[in-house]
PDB file of C-alpha atoms and ligand atoms in Angstrom:
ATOM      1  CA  UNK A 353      73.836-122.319 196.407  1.00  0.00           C
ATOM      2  CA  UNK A 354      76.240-125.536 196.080  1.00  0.00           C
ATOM      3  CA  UNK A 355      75.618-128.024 193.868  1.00  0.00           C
ATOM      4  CA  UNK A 356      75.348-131.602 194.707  1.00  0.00           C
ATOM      5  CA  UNK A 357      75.284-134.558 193.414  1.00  0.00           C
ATOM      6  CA  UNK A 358      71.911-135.989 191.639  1.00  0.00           C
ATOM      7  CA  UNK A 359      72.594-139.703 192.045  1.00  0.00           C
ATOM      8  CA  UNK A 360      72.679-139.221 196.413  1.00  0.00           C
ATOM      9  CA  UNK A 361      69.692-137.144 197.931  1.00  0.00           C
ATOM     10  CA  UNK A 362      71.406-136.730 200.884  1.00  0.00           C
ATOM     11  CA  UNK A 363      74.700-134.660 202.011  1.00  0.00           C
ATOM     12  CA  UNK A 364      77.719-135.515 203.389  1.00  0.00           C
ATOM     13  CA  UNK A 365      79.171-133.535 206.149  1.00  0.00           C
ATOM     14  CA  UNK A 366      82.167-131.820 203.306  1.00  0.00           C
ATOM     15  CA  UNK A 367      78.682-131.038 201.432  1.00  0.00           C
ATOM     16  CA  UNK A 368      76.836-129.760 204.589  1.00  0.00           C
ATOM     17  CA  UNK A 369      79.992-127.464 205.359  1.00  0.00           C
ATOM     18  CA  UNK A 370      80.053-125.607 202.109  1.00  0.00           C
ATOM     19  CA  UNK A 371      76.060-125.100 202.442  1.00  0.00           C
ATOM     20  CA  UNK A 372      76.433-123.832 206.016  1.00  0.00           C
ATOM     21  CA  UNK A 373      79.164-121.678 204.646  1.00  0.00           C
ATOM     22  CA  UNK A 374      77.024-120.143 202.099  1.00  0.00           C
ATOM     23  CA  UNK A 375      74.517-119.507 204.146  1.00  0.00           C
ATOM     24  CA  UNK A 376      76.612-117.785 206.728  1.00  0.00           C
ATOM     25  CA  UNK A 377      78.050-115.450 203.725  1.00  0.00           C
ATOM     26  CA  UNK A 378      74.757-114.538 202.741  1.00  0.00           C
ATOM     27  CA  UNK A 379      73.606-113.796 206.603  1.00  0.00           C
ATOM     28  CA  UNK A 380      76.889-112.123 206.467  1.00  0.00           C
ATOM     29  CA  UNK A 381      75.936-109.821 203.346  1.00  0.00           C
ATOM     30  CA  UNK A 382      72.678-108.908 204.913  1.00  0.00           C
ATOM     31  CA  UNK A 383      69.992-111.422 203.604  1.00  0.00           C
ATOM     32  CA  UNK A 384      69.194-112.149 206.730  1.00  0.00           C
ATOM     33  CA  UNK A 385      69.468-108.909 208.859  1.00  0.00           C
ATOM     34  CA  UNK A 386      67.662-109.812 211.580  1.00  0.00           C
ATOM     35  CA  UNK A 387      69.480-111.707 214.547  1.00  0.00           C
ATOM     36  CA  UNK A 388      68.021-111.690 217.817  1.00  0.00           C
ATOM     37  CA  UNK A 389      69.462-112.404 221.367  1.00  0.00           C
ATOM     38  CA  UNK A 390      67.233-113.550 223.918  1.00  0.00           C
ATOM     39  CA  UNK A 391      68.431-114.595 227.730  1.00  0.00           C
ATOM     40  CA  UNK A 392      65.951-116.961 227.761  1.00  0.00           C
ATOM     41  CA  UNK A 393      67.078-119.077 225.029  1.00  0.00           C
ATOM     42  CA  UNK A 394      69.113-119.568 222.717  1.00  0.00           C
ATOM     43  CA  UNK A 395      67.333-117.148 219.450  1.00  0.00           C
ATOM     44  CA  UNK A 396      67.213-119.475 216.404  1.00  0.00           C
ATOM     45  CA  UNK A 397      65.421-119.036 212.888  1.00  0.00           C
ATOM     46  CA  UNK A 398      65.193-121.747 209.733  1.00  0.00           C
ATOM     47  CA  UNK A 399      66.790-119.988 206.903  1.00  0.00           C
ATOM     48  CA  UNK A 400      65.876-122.958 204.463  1.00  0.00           C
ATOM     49  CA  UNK A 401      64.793-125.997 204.063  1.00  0.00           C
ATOM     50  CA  UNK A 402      64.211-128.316 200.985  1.00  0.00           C
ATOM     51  CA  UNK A 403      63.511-132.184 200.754  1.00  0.00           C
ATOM     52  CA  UNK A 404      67.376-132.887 201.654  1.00  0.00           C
ATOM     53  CA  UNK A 405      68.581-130.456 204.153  1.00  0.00           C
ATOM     54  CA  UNK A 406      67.534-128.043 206.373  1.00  0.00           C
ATOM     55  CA  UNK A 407      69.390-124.944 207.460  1.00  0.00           C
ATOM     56  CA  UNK A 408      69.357-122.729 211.284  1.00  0.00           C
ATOM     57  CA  UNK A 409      70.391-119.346 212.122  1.00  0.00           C
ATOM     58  CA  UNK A 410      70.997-119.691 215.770  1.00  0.00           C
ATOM     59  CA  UNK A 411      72.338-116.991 218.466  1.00  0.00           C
ATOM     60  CA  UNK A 412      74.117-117.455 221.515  1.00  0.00           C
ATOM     61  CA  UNK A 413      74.676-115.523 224.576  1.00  0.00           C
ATOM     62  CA  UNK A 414      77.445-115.614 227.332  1.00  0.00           C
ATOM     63  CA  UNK A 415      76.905-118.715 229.550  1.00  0.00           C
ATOM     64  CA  UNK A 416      74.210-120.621 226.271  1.00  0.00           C
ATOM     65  CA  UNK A 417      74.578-123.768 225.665  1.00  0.00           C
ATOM     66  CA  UNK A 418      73.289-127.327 224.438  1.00  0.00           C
ATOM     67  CA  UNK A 419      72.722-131.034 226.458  1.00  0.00           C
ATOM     68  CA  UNK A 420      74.635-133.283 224.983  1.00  0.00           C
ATOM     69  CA  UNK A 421      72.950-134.441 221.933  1.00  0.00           C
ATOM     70  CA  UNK A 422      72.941-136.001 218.513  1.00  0.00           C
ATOM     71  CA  UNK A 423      71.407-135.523 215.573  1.00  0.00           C
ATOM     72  CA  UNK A 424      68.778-138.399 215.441  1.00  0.00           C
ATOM     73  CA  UNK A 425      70.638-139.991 212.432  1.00  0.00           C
ATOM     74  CA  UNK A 426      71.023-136.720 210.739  1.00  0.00           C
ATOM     75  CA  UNK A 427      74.584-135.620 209.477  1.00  0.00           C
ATOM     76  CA  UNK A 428      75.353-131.898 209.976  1.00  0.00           C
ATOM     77  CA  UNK A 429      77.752-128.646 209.779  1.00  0.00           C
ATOM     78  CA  UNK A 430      77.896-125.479 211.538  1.00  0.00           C
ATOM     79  CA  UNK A 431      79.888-123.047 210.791  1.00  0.00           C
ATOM     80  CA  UNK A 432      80.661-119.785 213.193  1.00  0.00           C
ATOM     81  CA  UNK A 433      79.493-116.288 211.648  1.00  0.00           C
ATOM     82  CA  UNK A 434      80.867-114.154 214.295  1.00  0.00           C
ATOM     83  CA  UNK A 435      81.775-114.959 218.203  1.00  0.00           C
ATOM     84  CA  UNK A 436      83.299-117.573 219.152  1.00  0.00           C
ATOM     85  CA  UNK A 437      81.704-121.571 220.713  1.00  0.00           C
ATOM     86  CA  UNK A 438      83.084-124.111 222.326  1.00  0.00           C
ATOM     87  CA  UNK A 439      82.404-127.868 221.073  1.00  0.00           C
ATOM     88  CA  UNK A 440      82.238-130.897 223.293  1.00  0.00           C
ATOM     89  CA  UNK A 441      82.891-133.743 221.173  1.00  0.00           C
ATOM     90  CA  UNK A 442      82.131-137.629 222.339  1.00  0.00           C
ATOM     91  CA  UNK A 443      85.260-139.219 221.236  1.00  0.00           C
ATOM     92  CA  UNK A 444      85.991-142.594 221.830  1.00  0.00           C
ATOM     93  CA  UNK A 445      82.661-143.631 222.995  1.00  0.00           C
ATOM     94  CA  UNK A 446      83.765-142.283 226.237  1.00  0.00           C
ATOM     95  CA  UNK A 447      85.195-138.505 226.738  1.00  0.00           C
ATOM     96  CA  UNK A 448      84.968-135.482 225.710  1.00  0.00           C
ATOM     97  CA  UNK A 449      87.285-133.405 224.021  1.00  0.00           C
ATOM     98  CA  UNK A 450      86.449-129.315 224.011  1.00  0.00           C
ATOM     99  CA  UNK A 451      87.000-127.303 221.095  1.00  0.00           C
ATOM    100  CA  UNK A 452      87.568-123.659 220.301  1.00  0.00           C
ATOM    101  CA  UNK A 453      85.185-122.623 217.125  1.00  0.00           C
ATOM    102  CA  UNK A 454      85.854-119.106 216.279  1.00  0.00           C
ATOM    103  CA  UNK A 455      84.445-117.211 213.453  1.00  0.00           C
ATOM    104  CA  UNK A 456      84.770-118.715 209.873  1.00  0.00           C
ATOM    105  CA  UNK A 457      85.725-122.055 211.684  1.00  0.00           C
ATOM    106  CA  UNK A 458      83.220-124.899 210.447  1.00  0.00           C
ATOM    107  CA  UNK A 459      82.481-128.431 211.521  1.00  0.00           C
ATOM    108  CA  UNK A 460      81.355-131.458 209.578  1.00  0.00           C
ATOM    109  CA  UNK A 461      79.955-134.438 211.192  1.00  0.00           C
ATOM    110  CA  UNK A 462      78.486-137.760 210.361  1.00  0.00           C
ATOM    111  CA  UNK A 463      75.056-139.439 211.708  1.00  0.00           C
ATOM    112  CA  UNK A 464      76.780-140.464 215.002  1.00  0.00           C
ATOM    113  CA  UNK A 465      78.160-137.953 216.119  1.00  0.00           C
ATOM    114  CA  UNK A 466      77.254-136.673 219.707  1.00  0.00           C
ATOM    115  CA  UNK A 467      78.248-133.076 221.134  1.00  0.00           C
ATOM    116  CA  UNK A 468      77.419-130.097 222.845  1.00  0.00           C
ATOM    117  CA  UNK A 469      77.702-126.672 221.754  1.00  0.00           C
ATOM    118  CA  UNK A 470      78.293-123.616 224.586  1.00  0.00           C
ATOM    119  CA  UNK A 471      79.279-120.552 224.474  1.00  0.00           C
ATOM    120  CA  UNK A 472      81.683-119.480 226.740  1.00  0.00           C
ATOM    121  CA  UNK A 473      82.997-116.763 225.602  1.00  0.00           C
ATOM    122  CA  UNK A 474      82.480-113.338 226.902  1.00  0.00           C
ATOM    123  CA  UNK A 475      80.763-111.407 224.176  1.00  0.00           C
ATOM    124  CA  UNK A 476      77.304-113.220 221.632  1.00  0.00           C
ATOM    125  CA  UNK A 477      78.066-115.844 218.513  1.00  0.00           C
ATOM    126  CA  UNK A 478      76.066-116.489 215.868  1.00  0.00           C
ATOM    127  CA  UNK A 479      76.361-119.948 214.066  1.00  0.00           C
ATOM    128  CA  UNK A 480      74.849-121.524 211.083  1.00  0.00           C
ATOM    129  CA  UNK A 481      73.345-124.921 211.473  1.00  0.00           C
ATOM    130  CA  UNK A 482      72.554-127.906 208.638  1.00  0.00           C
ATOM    131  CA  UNK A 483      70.975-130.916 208.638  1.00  0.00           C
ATOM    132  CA  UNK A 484      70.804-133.640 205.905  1.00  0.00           C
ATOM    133  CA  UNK A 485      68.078-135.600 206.436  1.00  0.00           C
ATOM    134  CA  UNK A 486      66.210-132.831 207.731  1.00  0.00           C
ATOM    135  CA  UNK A 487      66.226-133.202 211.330  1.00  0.00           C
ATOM    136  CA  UNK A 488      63.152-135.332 212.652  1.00  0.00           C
ATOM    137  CA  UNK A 489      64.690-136.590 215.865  1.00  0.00           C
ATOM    138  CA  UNK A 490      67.507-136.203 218.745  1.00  0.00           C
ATOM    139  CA  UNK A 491      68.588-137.821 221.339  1.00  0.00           C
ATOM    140  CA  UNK A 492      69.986-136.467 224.480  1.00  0.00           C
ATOM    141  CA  UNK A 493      72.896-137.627 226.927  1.00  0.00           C
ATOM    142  CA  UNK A 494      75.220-137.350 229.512  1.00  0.00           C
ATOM    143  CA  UNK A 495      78.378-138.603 230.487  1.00  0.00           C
ATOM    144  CA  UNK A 496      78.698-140.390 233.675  1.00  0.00           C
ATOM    145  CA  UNK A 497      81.959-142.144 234.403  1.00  0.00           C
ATOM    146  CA  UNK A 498      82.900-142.614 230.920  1.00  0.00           C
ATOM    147  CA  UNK A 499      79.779-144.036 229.896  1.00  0.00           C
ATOM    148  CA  UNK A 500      77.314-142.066 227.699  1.00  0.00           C
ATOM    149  CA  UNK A 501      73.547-142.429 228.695  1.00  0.00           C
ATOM    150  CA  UNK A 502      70.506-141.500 227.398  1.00  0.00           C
ATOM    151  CA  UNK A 503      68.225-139.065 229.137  1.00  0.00           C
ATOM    152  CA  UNK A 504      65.731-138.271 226.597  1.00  0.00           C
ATOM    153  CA  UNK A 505      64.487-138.612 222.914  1.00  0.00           C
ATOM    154  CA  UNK A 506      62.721-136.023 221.167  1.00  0.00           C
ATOM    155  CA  UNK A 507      60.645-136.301 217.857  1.00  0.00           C
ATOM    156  CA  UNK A 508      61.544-132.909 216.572  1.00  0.00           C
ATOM    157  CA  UNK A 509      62.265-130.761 213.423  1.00  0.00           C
ATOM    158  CA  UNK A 510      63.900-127.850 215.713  1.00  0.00           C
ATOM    159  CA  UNK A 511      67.773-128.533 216.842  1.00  0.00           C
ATOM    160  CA  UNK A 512      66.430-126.089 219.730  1.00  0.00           C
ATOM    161  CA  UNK A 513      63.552-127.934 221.159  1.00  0.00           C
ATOM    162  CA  UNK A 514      62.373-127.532 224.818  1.00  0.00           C
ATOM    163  CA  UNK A 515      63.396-130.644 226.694  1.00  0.00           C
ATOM    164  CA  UNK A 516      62.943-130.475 230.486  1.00  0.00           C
ATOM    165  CA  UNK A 517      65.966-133.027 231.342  1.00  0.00           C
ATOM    166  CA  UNK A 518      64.915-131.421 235.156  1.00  0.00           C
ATOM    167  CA  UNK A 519      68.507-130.994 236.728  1.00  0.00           C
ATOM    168  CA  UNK A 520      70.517-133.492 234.603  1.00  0.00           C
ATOM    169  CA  UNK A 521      73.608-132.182 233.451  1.00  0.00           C
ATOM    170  CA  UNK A 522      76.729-132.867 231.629  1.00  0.00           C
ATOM    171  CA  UNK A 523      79.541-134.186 234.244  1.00  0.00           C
ATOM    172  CA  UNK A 524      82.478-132.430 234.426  1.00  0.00           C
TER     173      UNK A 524
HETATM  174 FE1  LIG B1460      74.163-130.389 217.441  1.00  0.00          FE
END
């Protein structure tokens, strides 16, 4: 597993990439063998989880995707196993940028950092998650007219809670 520094208990999002990158090898050389893919929602599984970080396994089928949502002051990383997602980031305060994440491809991201994650690809992805703090809260959004709002906030240790935002959805 990486090493990281004792003075700082938690990681920074370089850190939290090579951890989600480890983890994705090791899913990749079998320690994990079992994915699962369920219509209903998006499959997801903790892999690990110590006092600094925690780490998700999470599956995606054609059409899955997120709300908007950050982190609840958590940084994080994912980094695509296999598939391929598409990242909505908030940039500017105000709009959102879509980007391509095939497989190998990782992201890094500070506390205040808002996205969504869909997949809208054709064929299932499989990403690994991390969060350092742990994740305890997020808060979810959408963008009307260039201004973010907040719909919801969710005390939670899952990055796949159920939140009924009723018919809410991002704007195009
Ligand atoms: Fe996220």
């Amino acid at each position: 597993m990486p090493r990281t520094s004792a003075d700082s208990l938690y990681l920074t999002p370089l850190q939290l990439i090579e951890f989600t990158r480890f983890w994705a090898d090791e899913v990749a050389h079998g320690k994990y063998p079992y994915i699962d893919y369920d219509p209903d929602e998006r499959w997801h599984q903790r892999i690990y989880r110590d006092r600094r970080v925690d780490v998700w396994l999470i599956s995606w089928l054609p059409t899955q995707g997120t709300q908007l949502h950050d982190h609840g002051g958590s940084a994080g990383s994912f980094t695509v196993l296999d598939g391929e997602l598409t990242e909505a980031v908030v940039t500017g305060g105000d709009r959102l940028v879509d980007h391509r994440r095939g497989a190998n491809e990782s992201v890094g991201f500070g506390a205040r950092y808002v996205h969504d994650v869909r997949n809208l690809s054709d064929a299932p992805a499989v990403s690994v998650h991390a969060y350092s703090a742990p994740l305890t809260s997020m808060n979810f959004y959408d963008l009307n007219d260039g201004r973010l709002e907040r719909l919801a906030t969710l005390a939670t240790d899952d990055p796949e809670p159920e939140v009924d935002l009723g018919s809410v959805r991002r704007a195009s």
